[in-house]
Short mmCIF file of C-alpha atoms (C1' of nucleotides) in Angstrom, two decimals:
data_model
loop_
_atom_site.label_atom_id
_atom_site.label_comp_id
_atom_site.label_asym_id
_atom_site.label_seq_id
_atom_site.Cartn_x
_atom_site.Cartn_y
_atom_site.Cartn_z
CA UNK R 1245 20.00 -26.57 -13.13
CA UNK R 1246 17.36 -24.02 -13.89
CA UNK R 1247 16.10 -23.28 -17.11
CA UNK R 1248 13.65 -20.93 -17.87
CA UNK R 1249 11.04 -21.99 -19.79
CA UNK R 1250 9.25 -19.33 -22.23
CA UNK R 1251 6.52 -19.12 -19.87
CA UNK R 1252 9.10 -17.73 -17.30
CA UNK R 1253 10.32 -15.64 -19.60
CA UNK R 1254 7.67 -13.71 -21.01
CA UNK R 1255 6.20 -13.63 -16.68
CA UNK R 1256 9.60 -12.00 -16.14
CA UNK R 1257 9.92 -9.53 -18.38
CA UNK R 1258 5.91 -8.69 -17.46
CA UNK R 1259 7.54 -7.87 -14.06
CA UNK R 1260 10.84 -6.38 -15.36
CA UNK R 1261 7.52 -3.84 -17.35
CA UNK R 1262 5.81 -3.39 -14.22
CA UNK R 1263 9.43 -2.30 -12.33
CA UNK R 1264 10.22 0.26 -14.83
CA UNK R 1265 6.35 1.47 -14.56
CA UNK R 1266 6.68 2.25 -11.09
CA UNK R 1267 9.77 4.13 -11.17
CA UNK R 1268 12.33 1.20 -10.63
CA UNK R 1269 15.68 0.67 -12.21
CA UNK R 1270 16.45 -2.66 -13.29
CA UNK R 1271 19.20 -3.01 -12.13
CA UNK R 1272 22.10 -6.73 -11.94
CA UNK R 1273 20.52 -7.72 -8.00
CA UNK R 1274 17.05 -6.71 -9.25
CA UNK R 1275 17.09 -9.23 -12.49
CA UNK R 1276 18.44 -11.24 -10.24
CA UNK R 1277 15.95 -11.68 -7.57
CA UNK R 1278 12.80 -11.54 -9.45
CA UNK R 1279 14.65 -14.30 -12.23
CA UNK R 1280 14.58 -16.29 -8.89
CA UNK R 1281 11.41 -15.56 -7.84
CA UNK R 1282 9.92 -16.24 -10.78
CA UNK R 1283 11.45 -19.52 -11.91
CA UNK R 1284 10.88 -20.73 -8.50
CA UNK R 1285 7.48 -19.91 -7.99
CA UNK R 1286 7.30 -20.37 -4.51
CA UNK R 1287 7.67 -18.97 -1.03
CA UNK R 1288 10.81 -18.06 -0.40
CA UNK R 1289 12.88 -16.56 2.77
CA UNK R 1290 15.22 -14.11 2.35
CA UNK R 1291 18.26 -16.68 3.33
CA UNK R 1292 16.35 -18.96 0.91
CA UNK R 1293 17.04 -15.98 -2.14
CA UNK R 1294 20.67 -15.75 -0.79
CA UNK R 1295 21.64 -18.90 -1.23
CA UNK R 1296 19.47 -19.50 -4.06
CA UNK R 1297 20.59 -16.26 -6.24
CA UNK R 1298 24.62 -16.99 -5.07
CA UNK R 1299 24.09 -20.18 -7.24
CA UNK R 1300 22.90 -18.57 -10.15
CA UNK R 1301 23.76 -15.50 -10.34
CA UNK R 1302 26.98 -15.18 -7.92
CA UNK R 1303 28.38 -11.98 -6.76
CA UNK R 1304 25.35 -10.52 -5.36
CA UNK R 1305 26.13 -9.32 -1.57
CA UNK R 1306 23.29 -10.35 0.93
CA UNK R 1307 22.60 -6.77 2.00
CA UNK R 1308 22.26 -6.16 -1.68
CA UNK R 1309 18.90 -8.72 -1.32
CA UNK R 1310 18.07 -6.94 1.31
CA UNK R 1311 17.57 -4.10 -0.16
CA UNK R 1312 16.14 -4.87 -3.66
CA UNK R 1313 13.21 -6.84 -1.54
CA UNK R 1314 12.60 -3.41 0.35
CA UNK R 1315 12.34 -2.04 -3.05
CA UNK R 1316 10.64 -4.08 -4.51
CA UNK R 1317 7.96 -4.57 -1.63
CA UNK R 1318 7.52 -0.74 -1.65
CA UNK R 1319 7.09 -0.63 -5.38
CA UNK R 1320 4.24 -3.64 -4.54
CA UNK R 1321 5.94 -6.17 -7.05
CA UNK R 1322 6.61 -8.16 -3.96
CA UNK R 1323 4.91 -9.07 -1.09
CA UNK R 1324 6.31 -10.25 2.29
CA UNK R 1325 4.87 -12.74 5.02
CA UNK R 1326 5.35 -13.40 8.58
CA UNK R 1327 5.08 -17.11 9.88
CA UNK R 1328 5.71 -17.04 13.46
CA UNK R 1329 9.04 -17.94 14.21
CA UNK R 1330 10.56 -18.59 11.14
CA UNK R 1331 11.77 -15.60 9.00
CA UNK R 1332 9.41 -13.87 6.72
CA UNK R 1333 9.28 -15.25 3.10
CA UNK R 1334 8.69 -13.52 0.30
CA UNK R 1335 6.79 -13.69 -3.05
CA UNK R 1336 5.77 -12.21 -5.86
CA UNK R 1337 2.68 -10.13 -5.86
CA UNK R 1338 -0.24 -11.88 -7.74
CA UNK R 1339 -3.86 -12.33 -7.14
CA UNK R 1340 -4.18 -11.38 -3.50
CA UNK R 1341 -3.91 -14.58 -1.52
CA UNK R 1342 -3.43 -15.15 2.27
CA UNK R 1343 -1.45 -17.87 3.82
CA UNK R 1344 -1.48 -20.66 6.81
CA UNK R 1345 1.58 -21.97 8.12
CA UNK R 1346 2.34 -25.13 9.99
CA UNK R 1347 3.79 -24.62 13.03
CA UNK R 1348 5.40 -28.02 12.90
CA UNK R 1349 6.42 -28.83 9.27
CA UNK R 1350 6.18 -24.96 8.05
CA UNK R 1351 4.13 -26.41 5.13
CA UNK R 1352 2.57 -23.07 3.65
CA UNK R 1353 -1.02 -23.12 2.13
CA UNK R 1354 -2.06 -20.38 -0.26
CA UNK R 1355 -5.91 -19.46 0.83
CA UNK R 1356 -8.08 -17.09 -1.28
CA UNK R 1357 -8.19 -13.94 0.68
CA UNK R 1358 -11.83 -14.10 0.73
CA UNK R 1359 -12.09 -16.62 3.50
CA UNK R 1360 -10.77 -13.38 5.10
CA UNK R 1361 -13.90 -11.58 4.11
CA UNK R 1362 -16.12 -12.75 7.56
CA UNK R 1363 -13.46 -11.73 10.18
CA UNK R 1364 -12.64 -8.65 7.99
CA UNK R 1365 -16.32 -7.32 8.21
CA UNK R 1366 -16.43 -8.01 11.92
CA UNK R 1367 -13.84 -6.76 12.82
CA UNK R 1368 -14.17 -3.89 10.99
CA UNK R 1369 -17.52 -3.06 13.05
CA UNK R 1370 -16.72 -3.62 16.51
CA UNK R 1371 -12.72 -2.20 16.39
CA UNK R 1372 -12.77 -0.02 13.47
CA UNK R 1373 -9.62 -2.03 12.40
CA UNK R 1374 -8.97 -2.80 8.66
CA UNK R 1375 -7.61 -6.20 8.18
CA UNK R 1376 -4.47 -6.83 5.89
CA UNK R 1377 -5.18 -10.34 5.68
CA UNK R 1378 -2.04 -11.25 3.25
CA UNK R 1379 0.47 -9.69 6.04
CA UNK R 1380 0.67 -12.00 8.26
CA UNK R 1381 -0.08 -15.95 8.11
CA UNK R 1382 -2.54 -17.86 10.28
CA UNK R 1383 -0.75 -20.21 12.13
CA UNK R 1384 -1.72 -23.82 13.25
CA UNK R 1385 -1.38 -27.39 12.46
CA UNK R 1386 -1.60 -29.63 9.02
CA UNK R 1387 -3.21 -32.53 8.32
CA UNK R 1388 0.00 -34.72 8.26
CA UNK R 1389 1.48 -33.35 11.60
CA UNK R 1390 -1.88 -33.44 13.40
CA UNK R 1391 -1.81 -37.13 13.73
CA UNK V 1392 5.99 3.08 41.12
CA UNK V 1393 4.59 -0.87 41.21
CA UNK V 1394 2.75 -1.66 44.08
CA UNK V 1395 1.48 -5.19 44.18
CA UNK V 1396 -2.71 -4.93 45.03
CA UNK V 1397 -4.34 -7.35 47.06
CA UNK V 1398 -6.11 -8.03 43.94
CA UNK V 1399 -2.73 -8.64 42.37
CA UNK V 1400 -1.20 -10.06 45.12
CA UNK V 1401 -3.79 -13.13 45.57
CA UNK V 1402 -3.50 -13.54 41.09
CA UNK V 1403 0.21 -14.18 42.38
CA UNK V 1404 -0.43 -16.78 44.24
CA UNK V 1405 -3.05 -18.29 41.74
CA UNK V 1406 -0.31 -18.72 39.67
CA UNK V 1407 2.29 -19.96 41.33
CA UNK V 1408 -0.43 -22.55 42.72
CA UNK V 1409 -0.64 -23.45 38.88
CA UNK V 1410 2.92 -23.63 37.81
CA UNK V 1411 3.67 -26.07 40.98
CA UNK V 1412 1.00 -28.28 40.17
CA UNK V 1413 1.87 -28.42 36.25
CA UNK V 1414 5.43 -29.57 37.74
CA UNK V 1415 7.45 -26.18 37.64
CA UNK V 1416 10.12 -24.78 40.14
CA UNK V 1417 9.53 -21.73 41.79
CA UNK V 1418 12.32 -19.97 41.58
CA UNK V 1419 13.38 -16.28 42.16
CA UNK V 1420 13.43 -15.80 38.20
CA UNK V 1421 9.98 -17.56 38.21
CA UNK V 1422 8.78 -15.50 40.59
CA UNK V 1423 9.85 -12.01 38.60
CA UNK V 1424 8.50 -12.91 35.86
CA UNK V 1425 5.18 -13.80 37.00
CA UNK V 1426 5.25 -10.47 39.11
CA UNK V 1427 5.46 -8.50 35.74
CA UNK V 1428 3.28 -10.22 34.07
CA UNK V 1429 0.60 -9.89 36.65
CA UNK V 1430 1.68 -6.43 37.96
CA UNK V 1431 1.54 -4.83 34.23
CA UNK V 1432 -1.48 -7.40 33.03
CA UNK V 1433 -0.13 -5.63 29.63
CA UNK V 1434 1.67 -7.61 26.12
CA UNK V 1435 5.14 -7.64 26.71
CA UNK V 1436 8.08 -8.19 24.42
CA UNK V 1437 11.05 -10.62 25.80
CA UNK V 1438 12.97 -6.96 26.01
CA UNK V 1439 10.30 -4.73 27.70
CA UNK V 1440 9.74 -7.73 30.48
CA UNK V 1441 13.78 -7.97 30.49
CA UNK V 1442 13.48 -4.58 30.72
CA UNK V 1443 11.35 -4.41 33.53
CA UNK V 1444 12.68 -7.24 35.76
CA UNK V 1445 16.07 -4.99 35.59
CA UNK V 1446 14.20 -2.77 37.58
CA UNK V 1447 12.40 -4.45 39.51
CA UNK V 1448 14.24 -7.29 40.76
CA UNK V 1449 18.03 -6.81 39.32
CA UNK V 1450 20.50 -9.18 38.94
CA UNK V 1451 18.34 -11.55 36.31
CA UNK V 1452 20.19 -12.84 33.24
CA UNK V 1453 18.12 -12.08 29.96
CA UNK V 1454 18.69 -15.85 29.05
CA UNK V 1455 16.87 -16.74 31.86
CA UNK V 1456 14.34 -14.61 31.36
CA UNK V 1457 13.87 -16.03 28.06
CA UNK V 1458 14.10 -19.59 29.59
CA UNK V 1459 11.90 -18.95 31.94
CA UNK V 1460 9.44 -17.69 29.48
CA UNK V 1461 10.27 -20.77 27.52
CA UNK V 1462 9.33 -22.62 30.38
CA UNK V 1463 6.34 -21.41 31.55
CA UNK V 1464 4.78 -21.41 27.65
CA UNK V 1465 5.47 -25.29 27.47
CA UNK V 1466 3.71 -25.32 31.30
CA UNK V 1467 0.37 -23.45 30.21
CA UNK V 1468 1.41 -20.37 32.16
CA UNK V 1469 1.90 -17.98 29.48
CA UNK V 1470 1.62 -17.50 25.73
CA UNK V 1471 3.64 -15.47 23.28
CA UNK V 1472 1.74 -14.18 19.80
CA UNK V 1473 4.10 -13.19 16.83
CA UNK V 1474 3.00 -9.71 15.17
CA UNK V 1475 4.70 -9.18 12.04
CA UNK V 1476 8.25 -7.59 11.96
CA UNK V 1477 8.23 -6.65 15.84
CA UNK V 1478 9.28 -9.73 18.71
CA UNK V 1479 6.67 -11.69 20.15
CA UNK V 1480 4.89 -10.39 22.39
CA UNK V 1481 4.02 -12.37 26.29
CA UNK V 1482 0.95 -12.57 28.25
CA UNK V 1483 -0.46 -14.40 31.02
CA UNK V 1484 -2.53 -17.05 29.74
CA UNK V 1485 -6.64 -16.34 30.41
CA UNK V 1486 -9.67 -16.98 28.54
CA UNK V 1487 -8.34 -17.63 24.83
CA UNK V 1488 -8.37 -14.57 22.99
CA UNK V 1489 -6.71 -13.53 19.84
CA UNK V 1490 -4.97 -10.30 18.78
CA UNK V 1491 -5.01 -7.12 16.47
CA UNK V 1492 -1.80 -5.51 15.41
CA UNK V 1493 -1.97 -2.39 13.83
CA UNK V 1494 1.40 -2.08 11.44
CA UNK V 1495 1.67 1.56 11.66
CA UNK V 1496 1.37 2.24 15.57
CA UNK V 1497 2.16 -1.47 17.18
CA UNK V 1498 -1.16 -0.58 19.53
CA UNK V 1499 -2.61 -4.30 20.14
CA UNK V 1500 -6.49 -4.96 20.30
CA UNK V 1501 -7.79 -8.31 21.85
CA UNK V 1502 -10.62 -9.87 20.31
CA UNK V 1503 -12.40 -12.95 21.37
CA UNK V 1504 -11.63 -16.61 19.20
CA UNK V 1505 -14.69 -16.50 18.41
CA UNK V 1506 -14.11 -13.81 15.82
CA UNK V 1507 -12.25 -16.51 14.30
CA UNK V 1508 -14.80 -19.56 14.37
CA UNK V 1509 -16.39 -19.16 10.86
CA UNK V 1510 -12.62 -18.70 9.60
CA UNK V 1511 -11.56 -21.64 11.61
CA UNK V 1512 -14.05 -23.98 10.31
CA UNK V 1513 -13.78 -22.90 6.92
CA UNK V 1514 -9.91 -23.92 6.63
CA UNK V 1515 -10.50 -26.69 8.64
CA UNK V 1516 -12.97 -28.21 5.64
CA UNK V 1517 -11.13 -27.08 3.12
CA UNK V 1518 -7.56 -27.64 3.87
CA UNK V 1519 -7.74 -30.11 6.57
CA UNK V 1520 -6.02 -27.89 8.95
CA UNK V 1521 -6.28 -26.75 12.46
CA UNK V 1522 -6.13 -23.20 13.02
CA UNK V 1523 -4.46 -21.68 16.50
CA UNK V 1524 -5.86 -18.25 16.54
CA UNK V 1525 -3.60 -17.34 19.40
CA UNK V 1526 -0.83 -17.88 17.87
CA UNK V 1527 -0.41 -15.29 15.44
CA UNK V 1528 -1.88 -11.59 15.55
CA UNK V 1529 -3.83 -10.45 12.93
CA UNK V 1530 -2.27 -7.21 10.86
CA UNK V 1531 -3.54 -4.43 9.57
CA UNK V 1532 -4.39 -0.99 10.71
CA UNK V 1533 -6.27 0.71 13.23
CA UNK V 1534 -8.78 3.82 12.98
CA UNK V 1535 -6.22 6.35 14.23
CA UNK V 1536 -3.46 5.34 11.85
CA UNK V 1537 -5.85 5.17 8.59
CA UNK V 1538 -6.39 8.78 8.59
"C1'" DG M 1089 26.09 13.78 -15.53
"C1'" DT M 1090 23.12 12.85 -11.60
"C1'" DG M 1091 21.38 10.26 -8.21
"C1'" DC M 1092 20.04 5.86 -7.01
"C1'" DT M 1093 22.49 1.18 -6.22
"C1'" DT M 1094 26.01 -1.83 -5.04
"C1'" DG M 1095 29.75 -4.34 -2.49
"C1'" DC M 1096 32.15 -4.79 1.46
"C1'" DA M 1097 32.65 -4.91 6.06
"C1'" DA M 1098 31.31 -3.66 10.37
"C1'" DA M 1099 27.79 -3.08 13.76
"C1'" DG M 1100 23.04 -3.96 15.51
"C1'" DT M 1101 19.33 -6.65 17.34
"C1'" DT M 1102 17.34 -10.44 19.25
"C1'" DT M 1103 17.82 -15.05 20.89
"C1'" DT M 1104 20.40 -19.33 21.94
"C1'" DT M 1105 23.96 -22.22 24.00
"C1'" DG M 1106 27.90 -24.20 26.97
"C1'" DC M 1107 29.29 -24.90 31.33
"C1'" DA M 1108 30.27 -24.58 36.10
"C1'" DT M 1109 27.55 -23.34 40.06
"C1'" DC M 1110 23.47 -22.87 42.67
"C1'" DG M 1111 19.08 -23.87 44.91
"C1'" DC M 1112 14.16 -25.75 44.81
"C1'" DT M 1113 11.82 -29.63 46.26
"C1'" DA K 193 20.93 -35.13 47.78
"C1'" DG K 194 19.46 -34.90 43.06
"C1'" DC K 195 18.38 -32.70 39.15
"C1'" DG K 196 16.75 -28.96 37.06
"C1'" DA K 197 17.62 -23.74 36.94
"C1'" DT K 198 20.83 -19.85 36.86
"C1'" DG K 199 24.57 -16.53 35.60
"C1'" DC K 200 27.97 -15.28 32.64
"C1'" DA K 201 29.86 -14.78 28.42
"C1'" DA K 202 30.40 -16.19 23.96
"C1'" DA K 203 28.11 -17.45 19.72
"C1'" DA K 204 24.44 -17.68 16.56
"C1'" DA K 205 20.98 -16.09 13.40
"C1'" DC K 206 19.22 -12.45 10.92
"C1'" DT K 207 19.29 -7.56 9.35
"C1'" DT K 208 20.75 -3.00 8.93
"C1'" DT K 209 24.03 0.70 8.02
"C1'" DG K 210 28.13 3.66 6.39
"C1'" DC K 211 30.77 4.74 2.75
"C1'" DA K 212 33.26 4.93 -1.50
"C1'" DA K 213 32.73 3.20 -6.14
"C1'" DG K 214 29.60 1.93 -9.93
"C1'" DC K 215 25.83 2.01 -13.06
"C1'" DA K 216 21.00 2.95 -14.91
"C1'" DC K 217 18.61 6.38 -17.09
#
DNA sequence: GTGCTTGCAAAGTTTTTGCATCGCT
DNA sequence: AGCGATGCAAAAACTTTGCAAGCAC
């Protein structure tokens, strides 16, 4: 069962703030998904919301999700990642962070955007290309499944 | 109009040299797919070399195409790189290099692995894990689109 | 009240799978 | 000849879209 703590609470209606600041409307499917984001604090797909909010808040049609995510990226409350094969998985916009993602398990690893900053620069010199490094995850291999 | 250069011709037969020795079948599916790959040297998508082999030697089934593909990643042959919401793209595997994606126009910019040494290393202390630079492209946006 | 959102259901896109047949080695 | 590869067609996985009804502001 989830329960939201007061820390939850207060982080949600922060966000809930920040919607109505940048011209959302709060709508059922949009308390929804960020009350899900939120209490779960992690990386989630979009399947992994679908399921997730038809538990706790039933009712909610998937293209719905769909389409409070697009919102909600545009508005920059969210933020989505690719991982390779797997679907992209969403979360909620916080300190910039970039990610790595196992290509075996599909363990995800939050990095600090500034191990970024090296390629970034170079990059930026010889291809006049700005990185987004939080777009997209670097792919490879964990500890565990390296063995 | 494709017409197959000696130069092209002889990079053919380099690679069908490699798939028999890494224990692959040459077969007429093989053989269009290879002659694509070479003939266009370009990053295709599953579709565009689907696409392509339509014209150029009909009668293929995609799912062969894409278990062909399968086939020759697992044999060394080729690589795929995933790039954000588009399909993975297909080359001809040569001297490792990693890719650029810009979000806006989909153009695709190689860069050497090296770009991605000091990143590499840096994860690899930190995190314990093994970054595959060729695996995933790198978003973000090129000079044209930044206007 | 107005215009953005929703639910439903249908269609789209891309990729995978089952199975009998075929063909490379 | 043997065993993997192919073609076909159906299914799967994931998203998007059209439209009438509903709801936030």
């Amino acid at each position: 069962m989830v329960v939201a703590s007061a820390t939850t609470r207060s982080r949600e209606e922060q966000i809930h703030g920040a919607i109505r600041a940048a011209g959302g409307r709060l709508t059922g499917p949009t308390r929804a998904v960020v009350g899900v984001l939120v209490e779960s604090d992690r990386h989630l797909t979009a399947d992994d919301l679908i399921a997730e909010i038809d538990r706790t808040y039933p009712g909610i049609a998937p293209s719905t999700i769909y389409r409070v995510l697009m919102r909600l990226d545009e508005l920059g409350i969210v933020e989505h990642v690719h991982s390779g094969t797997s679907p992209a998985f969403y979360h909620l916009r916080e300190r910039g962070h970039a990610h790595l993602v196992c290509n075996e398990c599909g363990r995800i690893i939050d990095i600090p955007d500034s191990m970024f900053s090296q390629l970034a620069h170079t990059v930026e010199q010889a291809y006049d290309f700005t990185v987004e490094p939080r777009h997209a995850a670097i792919l490879g291999r964990c500890a565990a499944c390296r063995s």
